[in-house]
């Protein structure tokens, strides 16, 4: 696959974000304006609405006797995303295609919005896996009340690996607007539709599929076009 990219002064590969190579699994997101972000701790920043909701959710977990989960990642700039992408692609030797199944290209991560969190179990409960923990079970049944949902469930339509740690806040008008295309895809795509899934899960630029998409799935095509 081809990417247009340049190497910046720090030796980081910078992907060209101006081309229209939207990938289904990686919709495009703007970096959230700094004045909307609040710092939690350890250099973790979140959109204020998500931070407030997360606090309420943590309290509820505590009240219900399960270990409240800890945020290990919140807001990420394009630059930091590029560094993360390169870490997996080069240092971990995954290559571009495999990296795309677990790290979004800079410009395409929900973390840019400040509404997404990566969570982990607290130290005292960290023996087990997050996905098998009571905390995770609790989140599956209650997180939606606080506006949080899992972005990448098992066998998700976006061609991204199962990410039980990645949750996104969809509980205010601003976040709902940002994630409206994503919601539309989830509502309209039948996961058993192989033709469509092949397009979605492909890591080739979307424009390569524009014609086919326009003819077979006009509603989805127009949603993506305006995203
Ligand atoms: Zn994440």
Short mmCIF file of C-alpha atoms and ligand atoms in Angstrom, two decimals:
data_model
loop_
_atom_site.label_atom_id
_atom_site.label_comp_id
_atom_site.label_asym_id
_atom_site.label_seq_id
_atom_site.Cartn_x
_atom_site.Cartn_y
_atom_site.Cartn_z
CA UNK A 1 0.00 0.00 0.00
CA UNK A 2 1.16 3.52 -0.49
CA UNK A 3 1.24 6.44 1.87
CA UNK A 4 2.40 9.90 1.13
CA UNK A 5 4.62 10.81 4.01
CA UNK A 6 7.64 12.89 4.85
CA UNK A 7 10.19 12.70 7.61
CA UNK A 8 10.23 15.71 9.94
CA UNK A 9 13.17 17.23 11.82
CA UNK A 10 12.81 14.74 14.68
CA UNK A 11 13.05 11.85 12.25
CA UNK A 12 9.36 11.10 12.64
CA UNK A 13 7.40 9.95 9.67
CA UNK A 14 4.60 12.44 9.06
CA UNK A 15 1.65 11.16 7.12
CA UNK A 16 -0.06 13.45 4.70
CA UNK A 17 -3.35 14.22 6.39
CA UNK A 18 -4.62 16.38 3.59
CA UNK A 19 -5.36 13.58 1.16
CA UNK A 20 -8.76 11.96 1.21
CA UNK A 21 -7.52 8.55 2.15
CA UNK A 22 -10.17 8.01 4.77
CA UNK A 23 -10.24 4.45 5.91
CA UNK A 24 -13.44 3.02 7.26
CA UNK A 25 -11.76 1.70 10.36
CA UNK A 26 -10.07 5.02 10.93
CA UNK A 27 -12.39 7.95 10.44
CA UNK A 28 -10.86 11.38 10.46
CA UNK A 29 -10.87 13.43 13.68
CA UNK A 30 -9.62 16.91 14.52
CA UNK A 31 -7.39 17.59 17.49
CA UNK A 32 -9.58 18.91 20.32
CA UNK A 33 -9.03 22.57 21.24
CA UNK A 34 -6.87 22.85 24.37
CA UNK A 35 -9.39 24.97 26.26
CA UNK A 36 -11.82 22.04 26.27
CA UNK A 37 -9.30 19.65 27.82
CA UNK A 38 -8.61 19.10 31.50
CA UNK A 39 -5.54 17.45 33.00
CA UNK A 40 -6.29 14.46 35.24
CA UNK A 41 -2.84 13.32 36.30
CA UNK A 42 0.38 11.94 34.85
CA UNK A 43 -0.04 14.07 31.77
CA UNK A 44 -3.41 12.50 30.97
CA UNK A 45 -5.80 14.97 29.37
CA UNK A 46 -9.48 14.48 28.56
CA UNK A 47 -12.32 16.57 27.22
CA UNK A 48 -13.97 18.10 30.30
CA UNK A 49 -17.30 16.38 29.63
CA UNK A 50 -15.64 12.97 29.40
CA UNK A 51 -13.51 13.64 32.48
CA UNK A 52 -16.55 14.60 34.55
CA UNK A 53 -18.51 11.56 33.38
CA UNK A 54 -15.56 9.24 34.02
CA UNK A 55 -15.31 10.49 37.59
CA UNK A 56 -18.99 9.72 38.14
CA UNK A 57 -18.48 6.26 36.67
CA UNK A 58 -15.46 5.59 38.91
CA UNK A 59 -17.48 6.54 41.97
CA UNK A 60 -20.26 4.18 40.91
CA UNK A 61 -17.80 1.31 40.43
CA UNK A 62 -16.42 1.95 43.88
CA UNK A 63 -19.92 2.08 45.35
CA UNK A 64 -20.82 -1.23 43.65
CA UNK A 65 -17.74 -2.92 45.09
CA UNK A 66 -15.70 -3.41 41.90
CA UNK A 67 -12.23 -2.02 41.35
CA UNK A 68 -12.52 1.33 39.53
CA UNK A 69 -10.49 1.24 36.32
CA UNK A 70 -7.60 3.63 35.76
CA UNK A 71 -7.08 5.77 32.65
CA UNK A 72 -3.73 5.14 31.02
CA UNK A 73 -4.33 7.15 27.84
CA UNK A 74 -6.59 10.03 27.02
CA UNK A 75 -6.17 12.85 24.54
CA UNK A 76 -3.44 12.36 21.92
CA UNK A 77 -2.12 14.94 19.48
CA UNK A 78 -1.43 14.03 15.82
CA UNK A 79 2.25 14.12 16.63
CA UNK A 80 1.98 11.73 19.52
CA UNK A 81 -0.21 9.42 17.42
CA UNK A 82 2.49 9.42 14.75
CA UNK A 83 5.02 8.40 17.37
CA UNK A 84 2.74 5.61 18.63
CA UNK A 85 2.10 4.41 15.08
CA UNK A 86 5.80 4.33 14.31
CA UNK A 87 6.55 2.53 17.55
CA UNK A 88 4.35 -0.40 16.48
CA UNK A 89 5.23 -0.24 12.81
CA UNK A 90 9.01 -0.03 13.18
CA UNK A 91 10.14 -0.85 16.72
CA UNK A 92 7.67 -3.67 17.19
CA UNK A 93 8.17 -4.64 13.54
CA UNK A 94 4.47 -5.06 12.78
CA UNK A 95 4.63 -3.30 9.41
CA UNK A 96 2.00 -0.90 8.14
CA UNK A 97 -0.94 -3.22 7.45
CA UNK A 98 -0.82 -5.02 10.80
CA UNK A 99 -0.23 -1.78 12.67
CA UNK A 100 -3.40 -0.37 11.11
CA UNK A 101 -5.43 -3.10 12.83
CA UNK A 102 -4.38 -1.75 16.23
CA UNK A 103 -3.22 1.87 15.90
CA UNK A 104 -5.01 4.52 13.86
CA UNK A 105 -3.07 6.71 11.49
CA UNK A 106 -2.38 10.16 12.86
CA UNK A 107 -5.47 12.22 12.13
CA UNK A 108 -7.75 9.21 12.47
CA UNK A 109 -7.73 8.32 16.17
CA UNK A 110 -10.64 8.80 18.55
CA UNK A 111 -8.00 9.88 21.06
CA UNK A 112 -7.55 13.16 19.13
CA UNK A 113 -11.00 14.22 20.29
CA UNK A 114 -10.24 13.94 24.01
CA UNK A 115 -13.33 11.74 24.36
CA UNK A 116 -11.57 8.35 24.21
CA UNK A 117 -9.82 6.58 27.05
CA UNK A 118 -7.60 3.53 27.30
CA UNK A 119 -8.12 1.94 30.68
CA UNK A 120 -6.36 -0.62 32.85
CA UNK A 121 -7.07 -2.37 36.12
CA UNK A 122 -5.63 -0.76 39.24
CA UNK A 123 -2.44 -2.34 40.59
CA UNK A 124 -4.18 -4.28 43.36
CA UNK A 125 -6.51 -5.92 40.83
CA UNK A 126 -4.10 -6.23 37.95
CA UNK A 127 -3.40 -9.95 38.26
CA UNK A 128 -6.17 -10.96 35.94
CA UNK A 129 -6.91 -9.79 32.42
CA UNK A 130 -9.03 -6.72 32.00
CA UNK A 131 -11.47 -8.53 29.70
CA UNK A 132 -12.08 -11.23 32.35
CA UNK A 133 -12.33 -8.90 35.32
CA UNK A 134 -15.39 -7.89 37.35
CA UNK A 135 -14.58 -4.29 36.48
CA UNK A 136 -14.96 -5.05 32.77
CA UNK A 137 -18.16 -6.98 33.39
CA UNK A 138 -19.48 -3.97 35.31
CA UNK A 139 -18.55 -1.62 32.48
CA UNK A 140 -20.34 -3.82 29.95
CA UNK A 141 -23.58 -3.43 31.88
CA UNK A 142 -23.29 0.09 33.28
CA UNK A 143 -20.84 2.25 31.30
CA UNK A 144 -23.56 3.36 28.85
CA UNK A 145 -25.36 5.12 31.72
CA UNK A 146 -22.32 7.38 31.97
CA UNK A 147 -22.04 7.87 28.22
CA UNK A 148 -19.18 5.43 27.60
CA UNK A 149 -19.13 2.60 25.10
CA UNK A 150 -16.57 0.14 23.80
CA UNK A 151 -15.33 1.23 20.39
CA UNK A 152 -13.76 -2.02 19.22
CA UNK A 153 -15.69 -5.08 20.31
CA UNK A 154 -14.81 -8.60 19.21
CA UNK A 155 -15.17 -8.97 15.41
CA UNK A 156 -16.04 -5.30 15.03
CA UNK A 157 -16.94 -3.93 11.60
CA UNK A 158 -13.90 -1.65 11.55
CA UNK A 159 -11.30 -4.37 11.09
CA UNK A 160 -9.61 -3.35 14.34
CA UNK A 161 -8.52 -5.90 16.94
CA UNK A 162 -10.64 -6.47 20.07
CA UNK A 163 -9.74 -3.58 22.40
CA UNK A 164 -11.43 -4.09 25.76
CA UNK A 165 -9.35 -1.18 27.10
CA UNK A 166 -10.59 1.45 24.63
CA UNK A 167 -13.83 3.25 25.56
CA UNK A 168 -15.28 6.39 24.10
CA UNK A 169 -17.60 9.02 25.58
CA UNK A 170 -20.72 9.64 23.56
CA UNK A 171 -22.76 11.35 26.21
CA UNK A 172 -22.87 15.00 25.17
CA UNK A 173 -24.05 16.81 22.05
CA UNK A 174 -20.50 17.67 21.03
CA UNK A 175 -19.23 14.10 21.14
CA UNK A 176 -22.36 12.74 19.49
CA UNK A 177 -21.77 15.14 16.60
CA UNK A 178 -18.14 14.09 16.28
CA UNK A 179 -19.00 10.40 16.26
CA UNK A 180 -22.15 10.61 14.17
CA UNK A 181 -20.61 8.89 11.13
CA UNK A 182 -19.34 6.13 13.32
CA UNK A 183 -22.80 5.64 14.85
CA UNK A 184 -24.36 5.63 11.41
CA UNK A 185 -21.97 2.92 10.23
CA UNK A 186 -22.70 0.81 13.28
CA UNK A 187 -26.44 1.16 12.72
CA UNK A 188 -26.38 0.48 9.00
CA UNK A 189 -23.73 -2.11 8.45
CA UNK A 190 -24.73 -5.70 8.72
CA UNK A 191 -21.59 -7.49 9.96
CA UNK A 192 -22.51 -10.49 7.80
CA UNK A 193 -22.32 -8.37 4.63
CA UNK A 194 -19.06 -9.71 3.26
CA UNK A 195 -18.76 -7.29 0.34
CA UNK A 196 -19.04 -4.30 2.56
CA UNK A 197 -16.83 -5.73 5.27
CA UNK A 198 -14.10 -6.40 2.73
CA UNK A 199 -14.13 -2.73 1.87
CA UNK A 200 -14.29 -1.61 5.47
CA UNK A 201 -11.57 -3.88 6.72
CA UNK A 202 -9.30 -3.07 3.84
CA UNK A 203 -6.53 -0.76 4.80
CA UNK A 204 -6.34 0.71 1.35
CA UNK A 205 -7.41 4.32 0.94
CA UNK A 206 -11.17 4.68 0.75
CA UNK A 207 -11.07 6.53 -2.54
CA UNK A 208 -10.08 3.29 -4.25
CA UNK A 209 -13.53 1.98 -3.44
CA UNK A 210 -15.54 5.13 -4.01
CA UNK A 211 -17.40 3.94 -7.12
CA UNK A 212 -18.34 0.57 -5.75
CA UNK A 213 -19.39 2.12 -2.49
CA UNK A 214 -21.45 4.81 -4.17
CA UNK A 215 -23.38 2.27 -6.22
CA UNK A 216 -23.94 -0.40 -3.62
CA UNK A 217 -24.10 1.56 -0.38
CA UNK A 218 -25.09 5.15 -1.17
CA UNK A 219 -26.16 6.04 2.37
CA UNK A 220 -22.84 5.00 3.84
CA UNK A 221 -20.96 6.62 0.99
CA UNK A 222 -22.59 10.00 1.58
CA UNK A 223 -22.06 9.78 5.34
CA UNK A 224 -18.37 9.18 4.82
CA UNK A 225 -18.13 11.91 2.27
CA UNK A 226 -19.46 14.48 4.69
CA UNK A 227 -17.53 13.21 7.70
ZN1 LIG B 1 -7.26 3.68 22.60
#
